Amino acid sequence: MQTITPEEVKRRIDSGEKLDVIDVREDEEVAAGMIPGAIHIPLMQLPERLAEIPQRGETVLVCRSGGRSSRAYDFLQAQGLTGLKNMSGGMLAWDQQD
């Protein structure tokens, strides 16, 4: 499984890079905040919303702590998607920056 750190994601966004980020948390969790530009697709909705996930380049998967995004990674990889990265530590680690 390919991973990426929250620090790397933040650095790349801050430098102006447009990252494809999929947040697989539930509605009440994303209400507390999301990574700028992320697309919200709850984990259980991935099968029916597969067409919304970018099929090119790199896609960063995010959840609260890394568990659900890890399951999303496995599912999407089984569907033939490539370029996936799981953000280590999830939003708990993201929120600890600066």
Protein backbone atom coordinates (compact mmCIF):
# COMPACT_ATOMS: atom_id res chain seq x y z
CA MET A 1 0.00 0.00 0.00
CA GLN A 2 1.35 3.39 -1.02
CA THR A 3 1.09 6.06 1.68
CA ILE A 4 1.58 9.81 1.92
CA THR A 5 2.03 11.92 5.05
CA PRO A 6 -0.31 14.76 6.00
CA GLU A 7 2.74 17.05 5.93
CA GLU A 8 3.45 16.13 2.30
CA VAL A 9 -0.20 16.65 1.31
CA LYS A 10 -0.26 20.06 3.03
CA ARG A 11 3.06 21.12 1.48
CA ARG A 12 1.89 20.20 -2.00
CA ILE A 13 -1.47 21.97 -1.59
CA ASP A 14 0.24 25.04 -0.12
CA SER A 15 2.58 25.13 -3.13
CA GLY A 16 -0.46 25.35 -5.42
CA GLU A 17 -0.61 21.75 -6.61
CA LYS A 18 -4.11 20.45 -7.37
CA LEU A 19 -4.36 17.10 -5.60
CA ASP A 20 -7.21 14.64 -6.04
CA VAL A 21 -8.25 13.89 -2.45
CA ILE A 22 -11.16 11.57 -1.59
CA ASP A 23 -12.47 11.86 1.99
CA VAL A 24 -14.27 8.63 2.95
CA ARG A 25 -15.53 9.78 6.37
CA GLU A 26 -19.21 10.12 7.27
CA ASP A 27 -21.22 13.35 6.88
CA GLU A 28 -20.99 14.34 10.55
CA GLU A 29 -17.21 13.93 10.49
CA VAL A 30 -16.63 16.11 7.42
CA ALA A 31 -18.88 18.78 8.94
CA ALA A 32 -15.96 19.46 11.31
CA GLY A 33 -13.67 20.23 8.36
CA MET A 34 -12.05 18.76 5.28
CA ILE A 35 -8.82 19.12 3.35
CA PRO A 36 -9.30 22.00 0.87
CA GLY A 37 -10.55 20.69 -2.47
CA ALA A 38 -11.31 17.17 -1.22
CA ILE A 39 -14.25 15.22 -2.62
CA HIS A 40 -16.48 13.66 0.04
CA ILE A 41 -17.54 10.08 -0.74
CA PRO A 42 -18.38 8.06 2.38
CA LEU A 43 -16.76 4.62 2.38
CA MET A 44 -20.03 2.72 2.01
CA GLN A 45 -20.96 4.81 -1.06
CA LEU A 46 -17.76 4.04 -3.00
CA PRO A 47 -19.23 1.20 -5.11
CA GLU A 48 -22.07 3.33 -6.51
CA ARG A 49 -19.97 6.50 -6.82
CA LEU A 50 -16.93 4.91 -8.47
CA ALA A 51 -17.31 7.14 -11.55
CA GLU A 52 -16.61 10.24 -9.40
CA ILE A 53 -13.11 9.05 -8.53
CA PRO A 54 -10.35 10.32 -10.82
CA GLN A 55 -8.99 7.53 -13.00
CA ARG A 56 -5.68 9.22 -13.79
CA GLY A 57 -2.67 10.31 -11.84
CA GLU A 58 -2.51 10.22 -8.07
CA THR A 59 -5.52 9.97 -5.75
CA VAL A 60 -5.09 10.52 -1.99
CA LEU A 61 -7.54 8.70 0.28
CA VAL A 62 -8.37 10.18 3.70
CA CYS A 63 -10.44 9.22 6.75
CA ARG A 64 -10.26 9.95 10.48
CA SER A 65 -7.21 7.86 11.35
CA GLY A 66 -6.29 5.81 8.27
CA GLY A 67 -8.35 2.63 8.73
CA ARG A 68 -11.33 3.33 6.48
CA SER A 69 -9.14 4.93 3.83
CA SER A 70 -7.04 1.76 3.90
CA ARG A 71 -10.19 -0.28 3.17
CA ALA A 72 -11.10 2.21 0.42
CA TYR A 73 -7.60 1.77 -1.03
CA ASP A 74 -8.00 -2.03 -1.15
CA PHE A 75 -11.47 -1.77 -2.73
CA LEU A 76 -10.44 0.79 -5.37
CA GLN A 77 -7.28 -1.13 -6.21
CA ALA A 78 -9.42 -4.27 -6.73
CA GLN A 79 -11.52 -2.21 -9.18
CA GLY A 80 -8.38 -1.55 -11.22
CA LEU A 81 -7.60 2.00 -10.07
CA THR A 82 -3.93 2.94 -9.86
CA GLY A 83 -2.04 5.87 -8.35
CA LEU A 84 -3.75 5.49 -4.97
CA LYS A 85 -2.17 6.77 -1.76
CA ASN A 86 -3.48 6.41 1.78
CA MET A 87 -2.83 9.48 3.96
CA SER A 88 -1.13 8.12 7.07
CA GLY A 89 -2.72 9.14 10.36
CA GLY A 90 -5.81 10.55 8.63
CA MET A 91 -7.47 13.78 9.69
CA LEU A 92 -6.29 13.29 13.28
CA ALA A 93 -2.73 13.80 12.02
CA TRP A 94 -3.82 16.56 9.59
CA ASP A 95 -5.38 18.55 12.43
CA GLN A 96 -2.13 18.43 14.43
CA GLN A 97 -0.22 20.46 11.83
CA ASP A 98 0.70 24.07 12.52
